[in-house]
mmCIF file of C-alpha atoms and ligand atoms in Angstrom:
data_model
loop_
_atom_site.group_PDB
_atom_site.id
_atom_site.type_symbol
_atom_site.label_atom_id
_atom_site.label_comp_id
_atom_site.label_asym_id
_atom_site.label_seq_id
_atom_site.Cartn_x
_atom_site.Cartn_y
_atom_site.Cartn_z
ATOM 1 C CA MET A 213 72.542 47.517 -17.191
ATOM 2 C CA SER A 214 72.499 50.901 -15.317
ATOM 3 C CA LEU A 215 75.422 52.471 -14.403
ATOM 4 C CA THR A 216 76.291 55.201 -11.881
ATOM 5 C CA ALA A 217 77.264 58.728 -13.053
ATOM 6 C CA ARG A 218 81.153 57.908 -11.894
ATOM 7 C CA GLN A 219 80.877 54.743 -13.990
ATOM 8 C CA TRP A 220 79.755 56.133 -17.054
ATOM 9 C CA LEU A 221 82.769 58.963 -16.551
ATOM 10 C CA GLU A 222 85.207 56.022 -16.195
ATOM 11 C CA ARG A 223 83.985 54.682 -19.553
ATOM 12 C CA ILE A 224 84.322 58.081 -21.201
ATOM 13 C CA ARG A 225 87.527 58.843 -19.836
ATOM 14 C CA GLY A 226 88.501 55.340 -21.204
ATOM 15 C CA LEU A 227 87.958 56.128 -24.589
ATOM 16 C CA ASP A 228 90.906 56.917 -26.996
ATOM 17 C CA LEU A 229 89.357 59.496 -29.027
ATOM 18 C CA PRO A 230 90.928 60.846 -32.315
ATOM 19 C CA GLY A 231 90.879 64.125 -31.282
ATOM 20 C CA LYS A 232 88.797 67.304 -29.904
ATOM 21 C CA VAL A 233 84.964 66.260 -29.977
ATOM 22 C CA ARG A 234 82.520 68.965 -29.556
ATOM 23 C CA ILE A 235 78.828 67.646 -28.523
ATOM 24 C CA MET A 236 76.032 69.792 -28.939
ATOM 25 C CA ASN A 237 73.115 69.130 -26.687
ATOM 26 C CA VAL A 238 70.021 71.211 -27.877
ATOM 27 C CA CYS A 239 68.107 71.349 -24.740
ATOM 28 C CA GLY A 240 67.538 74.365 -22.106
ATOM 29 C CA GLY A 241 66.727 71.291 -19.586
ATOM 30 C CA HIS A 242 69.839 69.299 -20.552
ATOM 31 C CA GLU A 243 72.325 72.627 -20.234
ATOM 32 C CA ARG A 244 70.662 73.203 -17.056
ATOM 33 C CA ALA A 245 71.362 69.501 -15.589
ATOM 34 C CA ILE A 246 75.004 69.266 -17.304
ATOM 35 C CA THR A 247 75.654 72.581 -15.686
ATOM 36 C CA MET A 248 74.440 71.909 -12.058
ATOM 37 C CA ALA A 249 76.137 68.777 -12.081
ATOM 38 C CA GLY A 250 79.521 70.122 -13.133
ATOM 39 C CA LEU A 251 79.804 67.725 -15.866
ATOM 40 C CA ARG A 252 81.867 69.892 -18.203
ATOM 41 C CA GLY A 253 84.660 69.775 -15.753
ATOM 42 C CA ALA A 254 84.350 66.270 -15.212
ATOM 43 C CA LEU A 255 85.232 65.315 -18.717
ATOM 44 C CA PRO A 256 88.332 65.019 -20.468
ATOM 45 C CA ALA A 257 89.562 68.417 -21.618
ATOM 46 C CA ASN A 258 89.168 67.118 -25.460
ATOM 47 C CA ILE A 259 85.413 66.769 -25.015
ATOM 48 C CA GLU A 260 83.313 69.750 -25.202
ATOM 49 C CA LEU A 261 79.646 70.050 -24.509
ATOM 50 C CA ILE A 262 78.260 73.186 -26.839
ATOM 51 C CA PRO A 263 74.717 74.510 -25.473
ATOM 52 C CA GLY A 264 72.739 74.978 -28.322
ATOM 53 C CA PRO A 265 69.102 76.275 -29.505
ATOM 54 C CA GLY A 266 67.235 75.148 -26.744
ATOM 55 C CA CYS A 267 65.640 78.118 -25.202
ATOM 56 C CA PRO A 268 62.134 78.978 -26.724
ATOM 57 C CA VAL A 269 62.243 82.656 -24.611
ATOM 58 C CA CYS A 270 65.332 83.394 -26.492
ATOM 59 C CA VAL A 271 64.455 82.781 -29.534
ATOM 60 C CA CYS A 272 60.938 84.448 -29.350
ATOM 61 C CA PRO A 273 60.959 86.995 -32.070
ATOM 62 C CA GLU A 274 60.863 90.565 -30.596
ATOM 63 C CA GLU A 275 57.913 91.283 -32.761
ATOM 64 C CA ASP A 276 55.860 88.698 -31.284
ATOM 65 C CA VAL A 277 56.761 89.976 -27.463
ATOM 66 C CA TYR A 278 56.158 93.614 -28.928
ATOM 67 C CA GLN A 279 52.841 92.990 -30.108
ATOM 68 C CA ALA A 280 51.991 91.241 -26.922
ATOM 69 C CA MET A 281 53.040 94.316 -24.909
ATOM 70 C CA GLN A 282 50.962 96.490 -27.277
ATOM 71 C CA LEU A 283 47.698 94.365 -27.056
ATOM 72 C CA ALA A 284 48.284 94.299 -23.164
ATOM 73 C CA LEU A 285 48.623 98.038 -23.010
ATOM 74 C CA HIS A 286 46.083 99.323 -25.750
ATOM 75 C CA GLU A 287 43.411 96.853 -25.962
ATOM 76 C CA ASP A 288 40.590 96.007 -22.885
ATOM 77 C CA ILE A 289 42.351 92.773 -22.473
ATOM 78 C CA ILE A 290 43.719 90.312 -19.983
ATOM 79 C CA LEU A 291 47.040 88.857 -21.032
ATOM 80 C CA VAL A 292 48.216 85.781 -19.738
ATOM 81 C CA ALA A 293 51.734 84.323 -20.667
ATOM 82 C CA PHE A 294 54.644 81.986 -19.450
ATOM 83 C CA GLY A 295 56.354 83.786 -16.287
ATOM 84 C CA ASP A 296 59.903 83.745 -18.211
ATOM 85 C CA MET A 297 58.101 85.777 -21.138
ATOM 86 C CA LEU A 298 57.332 88.834 -18.566
ATOM 87 C CA ARG A 299 60.955 90.314 -18.213
ATOM 88 C CA VAL A 300 62.144 89.607 -21.615
ATOM 89 C CA PRO A 301 63.370 93.076 -23.030
ATOM 90 C CA VAL A 302 62.624 94.289 -26.497
ATOM 91 C CA ASN A 303 65.032 96.403 -27.814
ATOM 92 C CA LEU A 304 63.631 99.642 -27.503
ATOM 93 C CA PRO A 305 64.458 103.317 -26.321
ATOM 94 C CA LYS A 306 64.941 103.652 -22.289
ATOM 95 C CA ARG A 307 62.015 105.421 -21.423
ATOM 96 C CA ALA A 308 59.849 103.226 -23.417
ATOM 97 C CA VAL A 309 58.013 100.505 -21.889
ATOM 98 C CA ARG A 310 60.151 97.435 -22.923
ATOM 99 C CA SER A 311 58.905 94.015 -21.148
ATOM 100 C CA LEU A 312 55.790 92.742 -20.417
ATOM 101 C CA GLU A 313 56.602 93.297 -16.880
ATOM 102 C CA GLN A 314 57.157 96.727 -17.337
ATOM 103 C CA ALA A 315 53.476 96.869 -19.563
ATOM 104 C CA ARG A 316 51.980 95.291 -16.568
ATOM 105 C CA ALA A 317 53.813 97.927 -13.695
ATOM 106 C CA ALA A 318 52.591 100.627 -16.743
ATOM 107 C CA GLY A 319 48.535 99.263 -15.637
ATOM 108 C CA ALA A 320 48.246 96.798 -18.136
ATOM 109 C CA ASP A 321 46.569 93.505 -17.209
ATOM 110 C CA ILE A 322 48.952 90.910 -17.281
ATOM 111 C CA ARG A 323 49.326 87.715 -15.585
ATOM 112 C CA PRO A 324 51.930 84.998 -15.651
ATOM 113 C CA VAL A 325 50.386 81.552 -15.748
ATOM 114 C CA ALA A 326 52.205 77.719 -15.450
ATOM 115 C CA SER A 327 50.110 76.172 -18.220
ATOM 116 C CA PRO A 328 47.201 76.478 -20.630
ATOM 117 C CA THR A 329 45.091 74.734 -17.839
ATOM 118 C CA GLU A 330 45.734 78.240 -15.900
ATOM 119 C CA ALA A 331 44.634 80.235 -18.830
ATOM 120 C CA VAL A 332 41.507 78.532 -19.772
ATOM 121 C CA ARG A 333 40.391 78.968 -15.966
ATOM 122 C CA ILE A 334 41.204 82.745 -15.842
ATOM 123 C CA ALA A 335 39.353 83.319 -19.204
ATOM 124 C CA GLN A 336 36.179 80.980 -17.739
ATOM 125 C CA ASP A 337 36.771 83.637 -14.305
ATOM 126 C CA ASN A 338 36.678 86.643 -16.410
ATOM 127 C CA SER A 339 33.686 85.853 -19.026
ATOM 128 C CA GLU A 340 33.065 89.131 -19.493
ATOM 129 C CA ARG A 341 36.506 90.013 -21.000
ATOM 130 C CA PRO A 342 38.866 88.952 -23.664
ATOM 131 C CA VAL A 343 41.908 86.586 -22.746
ATOM 132 C CA VAL A 344 44.873 86.418 -24.733
ATOM 133 C CA PHE A 345 47.284 83.663 -23.866
ATOM 134 C CA PHE A 346 50.837 84.835 -25.158
ATOM 135 C CA ALA A 347 52.110 81.084 -25.969
ATOM 136 C CA ALA A 348 56.126 80.541 -26.966
ATOM 137 C CA GLY A 349 57.418 77.508 -26.846
ATOM 138 C CA PHE A 350 58.865 74.391 -28.537
ATOM 139 C CA GLU A 351 57.161 71.289 -29.399
ATOM 140 C CA THR A 352 56.823 70.351 -25.444
ATOM 141 C CA THR A 353 55.010 73.532 -24.698
ATOM 142 C CA THR A 354 53.149 74.173 -28.132
ATOM 143 C CA ALA A 355 51.406 70.258 -27.852
ATOM 144 C CA PRO A 356 49.070 71.198 -24.526
ATOM 145 C CA VAL A 357 48.370 74.294 -26.119
ATOM 146 C CA ALA A 358 47.117 72.543 -29.444
ATOM 147 C CA ALA A 359 45.110 69.808 -27.198
ATOM 148 C CA MET A 360 43.698 73.087 -25.215
ATOM 149 C CA LEU A 361 42.424 74.292 -28.503
ATOM 150 C CA ALA A 362 41.257 71.162 -29.983
ATOM 151 C CA GLU A 363 39.358 69.885 -26.806
ATOM 152 C CA GLY A 364 37.414 73.815 -26.894
ATOM 153 C CA VAL A 365 37.804 76.924 -25.097
ATOM 154 C CA PRO A 366 35.976 79.605 -23.577
ATOM 155 C CA ASP A 367 34.646 81.861 -26.278
ATOM 156 C CA ASN A 368 36.531 84.940 -24.705
ATOM 157 C CA LEU A 369 40.160 83.292 -25.182
ATOM 158 C CA SER A 370 42.520 83.604 -27.969
ATOM 159 C CA VAL A 371 46.019 82.488 -28.588
ATOM 160 C CA LEU A 372 48.529 84.715 -29.633
ATOM 161 C CA LEU A 373 50.764 81.680 -31.069
ATOM 162 C CA SER A 374 54.574 82.035 -31.142
ATOM 163 C CA GLY A 375 55.565 78.405 -31.464
ATOM 164 C CA ARG A 376 58.674 76.911 -32.489
ATOM 165 C CA LEU A 377 59.978 73.430 -33.981
ATOM 166 C CA THR A 378 63.418 72.435 -32.864
ATOM 167 C CA TRP A 379 64.960 70.187 -35.115
ATOM 168 C CA PRO A 380 64.717 72.977 -38.121
ATOM 169 C CA ALA A 381 67.285 75.154 -35.892
ATOM 170 C CA VAL A 382 69.594 72.100 -35.691
ATOM 171 C CA ALA A 383 68.941 71.173 -39.501
ATOM 172 C CA MET A 384 70.272 74.971 -40.502
ATOM 173 C CA LEU A 385 73.045 74.902 -38.273
ATOM 174 C CA LEU A 386 74.349 71.298 -39.628
ATOM 175 C CA ALA A 387 73.723 72.679 -43.041
ATOM 176 C CA SER A 388 75.979 75.644 -42.397
ATOM 177 C CA GLU A 389 79.820 75.596 -43.660
ATOM 178 C CA ASP A 390 80.968 74.884 -39.833
ATOM 179 C CA ALA A 391 78.311 73.243 -37.593
ATOM 180 C CA GLY A 392 80.962 73.235 -35.214
ATOM 181 C CA PHE A 393 79.800 69.884 -33.294
ATOM 182 C CA GLN A 394 80.829 66.596 -34.226
ATOM 183 C CA ALA A 395 77.624 64.843 -31.992
ATOM 184 C CA LEU A 396 74.446 65.620 -30.801
ATOM 185 C CA ILE A 397 72.473 65.136 -27.828
ATOM 186 C CA ALA A 398 68.857 65.326 -29.042
ATOM 187 C CA PRO A 399 66.508 66.672 -26.337
ATOM 188 C CA GLY A 400 64.133 64.257 -24.351
ATOM 189 C CA HIS A 401 61.007 66.270 -23.566
ATOM 190 C CA VAL A 402 60.487 66.871 -27.559
ATOM 191 C CA SER A 403 61.437 63.142 -28.315
ATOM 192 C CA THR A 404 58.951 62.324 -26.005
ATOM 193 C CA VAL A 405 56.306 64.351 -28.095
ATOM 194 C CA MET A 406 57.392 64.129 -31.698
ATOM 195 C CA GLY A 407 59.344 60.848 -31.261
ATOM 196 C CA PRO A 408 62.876 59.944 -31.293
ATOM 197 C CA GLU A 409 62.390 59.603 -35.352
ATOM 198 C CA GLU A 410 62.566 63.059 -35.644
ATOM 199 C CA TRP A 411 66.542 63.494 -35.147
ATOM 200 C CA GLU A 412 67.350 60.336 -37.394
ATOM 201 C CA PHE A 413 68.095 63.173 -40.237
ATOM 202 C CA VAL A 414 71.085 64.413 -38.471
ATOM 203 C CA VAL A 415 72.408 60.773 -38.491
ATOM 204 C CA ARG A 416 71.235 60.218 -42.377
ATOM 205 C CA ASP A 417 72.222 63.313 -43.382
ATOM 206 C CA TYR A 418 75.055 64.471 -41.905
ATOM 207 C CA ALA A 419 76.542 61.452 -40.619
ATOM 208 C CA ILE A 420 76.759 63.253 -37.089
ATOM 209 C CA PRO A 421 76.020 60.669 -34.182
ATOM 210 C CA ALA A 422 73.234 61.210 -32.172
ATOM 211 C CA ALA A 423 71.452 60.115 -28.562
ATOM 212 C CA VAL A 424 68.533 61.218 -27.349
ATOM 213 C CA ALA A 425 68.860 61.640 -23.334
ATOM 214 C CA GLY A 426 67.022 62.488 -20.342
ATOM 215 C CA PHE A 427 67.411 65.179 -17.581
ATOM 216 C CA THR A 428 69.726 63.131 -15.026
ATOM 217 C CA PRO A 429 73.760 62.916 -15.219
ATOM 218 C CA GLU A 430 73.543 59.368 -15.549
ATOM 219 C CA SER A 431 71.039 59.401 -18.694
ATOM 220 C CA LEU A 432 73.105 62.517 -20.424
ATOM 221 C CA LEU A 433 76.460 60.592 -19.409
ATOM 222 C CA ALA A 434 75.217 57.794 -21.098
ATOM 223 C CA ALA A 435 74.059 59.569 -24.321
ATOM 224 C CA MET A 436 77.438 61.257 -24.569
ATOM 225 C CA TYR A 437 79.408 57.768 -24.074
ATOM 226 C CA SER A 438 77.011 56.550 -26.724
ATOM 227 C CA THR A 439 78.048 59.337 -29.670
ATOM 228 C CA LEU A 440 81.622 59.406 -28.258
ATOM 229 C CA ARG A 441 82.004 55.773 -28.890
ATOM 230 C CA GLN A 442 80.167 55.905 -32.272
ATOM 231 C CA VAL A 443 82.827 58.604 -33.022
ATOM 232 C CA ARG A 444 85.567 56.495 -31.960
ATOM 233 C CA GLU A 445 84.388 53.770 -33.693
ATOM 234 C CA GLY A 446 83.023 55.655 -37.035
ATOM 235 C CA ARG A 447 79.833 54.210 -36.702
ATOM 236 C CA ARG A 448 76.794 56.464 -36.795
ATOM 237 C CA PHE A 449 73.247 55.896 -35.227
ATOM 238 C CA LEU A 450 70.476 57.379 -33.531
ATOM 239 C CA ASP A 451 70.266 55.895 -29.848
ATOM 240 C CA ASN A 452 67.856 56.330 -27.470
ATOM 241 C CA CYS A 453 69.189 56.688 -23.770
ATOM 242 C CA TYR A 454 65.710 57.461 -22.101
ATOM 243 C CA PRO A 455 63.590 54.632 -23.240
ATOM 244 C CA GLU A 456 61.642 54.804 -20.201
ATOM 245 C CA VAL A 457 59.981 57.914 -21.459
ATOM 246 C CA VAL A 458 61.074 58.424 -25.097
ATOM 247 C CA ARG A 459 58.837 55.648 -27.058
ATOM 248 C CA PRO A 460 59.185 54.672 -30.714
ATOM 249 C CA GLY A 461 56.684 57.294 -32.574
ATOM 250 C CA GLY A 462 56.203 59.768 -29.400
ATOM 251 C CA ASN A 463 53.102 60.358 -28.340
ATOM 252 C CA PRO A 464 50.420 60.197 -31.140
ATOM 253 C CA LEU A 465 47.725 61.973 -29.395
ATOM 254 C CA ALA A 466 49.744 65.007 -28.941
ATOM 255 C CA GLN A 467 50.875 65.041 -32.502
ATOM 256 C CA GLN A 468 47.224 64.492 -33.756
ATOM 257 C CA HIS A 469 46.410 67.549 -31.518
ATOM 258 C CA LEU A 470 49.103 69.438 -33.116
ATOM 259 C CA GLN A 471 47.789 68.502 -36.678
ATOM 260 C CA GLN A 472 44.551 69.235 -35.808
ATOM 261 C CA VAL A 473 44.499 72.970 -34.829
ATOM 262 C CA MET A 474 48.175 73.859 -36.513
ATOM 263 C CA ASP A 475 50.108 74.248 -39.342
ATOM 264 C CA VAL A 476 53.701 74.602 -39.750
ATOM 265 C CA SER A 477 55.068 77.397 -41.687
ATOM 266 C CA ASP A 478 58.504 79.432 -41.936
ATOM 267 C CA ALA A 479 59.311 81.371 -38.768
ATOM 268 C CA ASN A 480 61.608 84.149 -37.688
ATOM 269 C CA TRP A 481 63.738 83.499 -34.987
ATOM 270 C CA ARG A 482 65.175 86.104 -32.730
ATOM 271 C CA GLY A 483 68.570 87.436 -33.935
ATOM 272 C CA ILE A 484 68.868 84.368 -35.908
ATOM 273 C CA GLY A 485 66.248 85.330 -39.177
ATOM 274 C CA VAL A 486 63.785 83.035 -40.723
ATOM 275 C CA ILE A 487 64.204 79.256 -40.575
ATOM 276 C CA PRO A 488 62.203 77.199 -43.294
ATOM 277 C CA TYR A 489 59.384 74.654 -41.732
ATOM 278 C CA SER A 490 59.992 76.085 -37.999
ATOM 279 C CA GLY A 491 57.068 77.566 -36.869
ATOM 280 C CA PHE A 492 53.556 76.533 -35.599
ATOM 281 C CA VAL A 493 50.676 78.642 -36.874
ATOM 282 C CA LEU A 494 47.356 78.170 -35.952
ATOM 283 C CA ASN A 495 44.956 76.973 -38.617
ATOM 284 C CA GLU A 496 41.746 77.996 -40.424
ATOM 285 C CA THR A 497 39.709 75.596 -37.565
ATOM 286 C CA CYS A 498 41.118 78.197 -34.800
ATOM 287 C CA ARG A 499 40.357 81.463 -36.733
ATOM 288 C CA ALA A 500 37.658 82.449 -33.668
ATOM 289 C CA HIS A 501 40.486 81.746 -30.709
ATOM 290 C CA ASP A 502 43.357 83.367 -33.049
ATOM 291 C CA ALA A 503 44.569 86.437 -31.492
ATOM 292 C CA ARG A 504 46.265 87.358 -34.664
ATOM 293 C CA VAL A 505 43.027 87.381 -36.754
ATOM 294 C CA GLN A 506 40.805 88.834 -33.441
ATOM 295 C CA PHE A 507 42.820 91.742 -32.830
ATOM 296 C CA ARG A 508 44.816 94.349 -34.844
ATOM 297 C CA SER A 509 48.116 94.358 -35.723
ATOM 298 C CA TYR A 510 50.482 96.479 -34.266
ATOM 299 C CA ALA A 511 53.320 94.807 -35.874
ATOM 300 C CA ASP A 512 56.570 97.440 -36.634
ATOM 301 C CA ASP A 513 58.668 96.794 -39.363
ATOM 302 C CA ALA A 514 61.347 97.989 -36.915
ATOM 303 C CA ARG A 515 60.708 94.872 -35.112
ATOM 304 C CA ARG A 516 61.055 92.191 -37.645
ATOM 305 C CA ARG A 517 64.806 93.034 -38.638
ATOM 306 C CA VAL A 518 67.157 90.107 -38.073
ATOM 307 C CA GLY A 519 69.815 91.958 -35.688
ATOM 308 C CA GLU A 520 67.112 92.518 -32.952
ATOM 309 C CA MET A 521 69.109 91.581 -29.731
ATOM 310 C CA PRO A 522 69.919 94.433 -27.566
ATOM 311 C CA PRO A 523 73.185 96.195 -28.930
ATOM 312 C CA GLY A 524 76.178 94.165 -27.242
ATOM 313 C CA CYS A 525 74.120 91.153 -26.759
ATOM 314 C CA ASP A 526 75.507 88.341 -28.184
ATOM 315 C CA CYS A 527 72.374 85.668 -27.381
ATOM 316 C CA ALA A 528 71.985 84.855 -30.996
ATOM 317 C CA LYS A 529 75.506 83.308 -31.233
ATOM 318 C CA VAL A 530 74.818 81.456 -27.687
ATOM 319 C CA VAL A 531 71.706 80.154 -29.222
ATOM 320 C CA LEU A 532 73.583 78.690 -31.961
ATOM 321 C CA GLY A 533 76.605 77.509 -29.898
ATOM 322 C CA ARG A 534 79.184 79.921 -31.735
ATOM 323 C CA ILE A 535 80.349 80.717 -28.218
ATOM 324 C CA TYR A 536 79.807 80.212 -24.973
ATOM 325 C CA PRO A 537 77.924 82.333 -22.612
ATOM 326 C CA ASN A 538 80.546 83.773 -20.489
ATOM 327 C CA GLU A 539 82.407 84.683 -23.791
ATOM 328 C CA CYS A 540 79.980 87.689 -24.408
ATOM 329 C CA ARG A 541 81.400 90.683 -23.093
ATOM 330 C CA LEU A 542 78.084 91.737 -21.023
ATOM 331 C CA PHE A 543 78.326 88.501 -19.322
ATOM 332 C CA GLY A 544 78.444 89.012 -15.272
ATOM 333 C CA THR A 545 79.344 92.819 -15.881
ATOM 334 C CA ALA A 546 76.331 95.050 -17.654
ATOM 335 C CA CYS A 547 74.151 91.581 -17.818
ATOM 336 C CA GLN A 548 72.924 90.054 -14.912
ATOM 337 C CA PRO A 549 69.926 88.134 -13.835
ATOM 338 C CA ARG A 550 68.547 91.308 -11.815
ATOM 339 C CA HIS A 551 69.195 93.278 -14.795
ATOM 340 C CA PRO A 552 69.073 91.299 -18.081
ATOM 341 C CA ILE A 553 70.449 92.908 -21.361
ATOM 342 C CA GLY A 554 69.100 89.876 -23.474
ATOM 343 C CA PRO A 555 66.726 86.929 -23.461
ATOM 344 C CA CYS A 556 69.316 84.498 -22.465
ATOM 345 C CA MET A 557 69.869 85.958 -19.035
ATOM 346 C CA VAL A 558 66.131 85.879 -18.425
ATOM 347 C CA SER A 559 64.604 82.509 -19.044
ATOM 348 C CA ASP A 560 65.618 79.641 -16.949
ATOM 349 C CA GLU A 561 66.643 77.493 -20.150
ATOM 350 C CA GLY A 562 68.632 80.322 -21.379
ATOM 351 C CA ALA A 563 72.296 79.581 -21.106
ATOM 352 C CA CYS A 564 73.739 82.644 -19.714
ATOM 353 C CA ARG A 565 71.203 82.621 -17.149
ATOM 354 C CA ILE A 566 71.875 78.507 -16.147
ATOM 355 C CA TRP A 567 75.866 79.588 -16.473
ATOM 356 C CA TRP A 568 75.234 82.294 -14.190
ATOM 357 C CA ALA A 569 73.233 79.859 -11.565
ATOM 358 C CA GLY A 570 75.728 77.283 -11.993
ATOM 359 C CA GLY A 571 78.384 80.144 -10.566
ATOM 360 C CA VAL A 572 80.035 81.536 -13.304
ATOM 361 C CA ARG A 573 80.425 84.944 -12.675
ATOM 362 C CA GLU A 574 83.133 86.377 -14.897
ATOM 363 C CA PRO A 575 83.404 87.246 -18.462
ATOM 364 C CA ALA A 576 86.060 84.482 -20.118
ATOM 365 C CA GLY A 577 89.109 86.122 -20.365
ATOM 366 C CA LYS A 578 91.483 85.719 -23.737
ATOM 367 C CA ALA A 579 93.652 82.834 -22.408
ATOM 368 C CA ASP A 580 90.572 80.949 -20.711
ATOM 369 C CA ARG A 581 90.189 78.647 -23.394
ATOM 370 C CA ALA A 582 88.980 75.789 -21.335
ATOM 371 C CA SER A 583 85.365 76.296 -21.830
ATOM 372 C CA PRO A 584 84.633 78.673 -25.076
ATOM 373 C CA VAL A 585 84.101 77.078 -28.240
ATOM 374 C CA GLU A 586 86.707 77.339 -30.881
HETATM 375 S S1 SF4 B 48 75.464 87.764 -21.449
HETATM 376 FE FE1 SF4 B 48 73.632 88.976 -21.501
HETATM 377 S S2 SF4 B 48 74.292 90.622 -22.702
HETATM 378 FE FE2 SF4 B 48 75.258 88.382 -23.403
HETATM 379 S S3 SF4 B 48 74.618 87.012 -24.782
HETATM 380 FE FE3 SF4 B 48 73.854 86.911 -22.507
HETATM 381 S S4 SF4 B 48 71.824 87.758 -22.251
HETATM 382 FE FE4 SF4 B 48 72.804 88.696 -23.886
#
């Protein structure tokens, strides 16, 4: 039975919930859909929607952005990267080159790409020069990079991989003293690749209701209703509210490509620290195309510290759902999309930028508790 968004809202409003319920949505695409459709304001006041760790650009560790910048500045290469990465600021002195965009302005050959196919084409068109593909992303973005490598790439193309898995970040939150949410909207695209089963641990290990959602208001509200009803009835299960795209087992071919060319290891998340088994790394079969092997390291220990967001930027708390974007005191004042302080204001998947695009302009006042997470 397919219901309209209005009908799903009526059902949600009709639930007699035991108290306040906080629902975390993991995916930046979900956050965008929720904000643009104004779903927060349409829900009863006792239901809060918390944006979670769904922005791969936001959590890409500073040392990886720094390495990409230094390679582009000091090696005779073409560096290609997804467009969002170009404006991500690195925490360096003001007069230094602080982003890939600034490195390009300083003369580095840096080109934005939208897909691995474009990276391959640039390598084919410039066969006399090394091309480094700085590939940062979650499972959905990393799987096509794996497919590209598994199928074979030009000799002059290598990959600086900064891939991350989403579920370990949610597991880390749930294992903490106060996860801060009682229900989970699981990401649709990630589940398409890895299978909805990847989120079963949320129900099994933490007794938190979860539902996979698509990107329409109807699908998101259906997932919210499913989890809220579970809270209401004391039941717990993983629901798939995106069955037209998300199939049991996910995409076996994409998973096969990932396993063929990558391993999973502990990985650093910007501003958060190392999360066990949360990163993709290229395996031995890809040594000839691993930029970390083929080029010198510009690693700077100062870039490896945990608290590596720019001063005053609360992006790490935003990513972990500890605060809402407009609870950062720089939101809408010093930090705006035209002059972002932190990565959450740069990426289309960053909660700060999404809230700004959704019309939120002011930092939350102390009395404004309609939105902020308690
Ligand atoms: S508003 Fe800007 S400074 Fe504040 S958390 Fe977001 S990105 Fe960081």
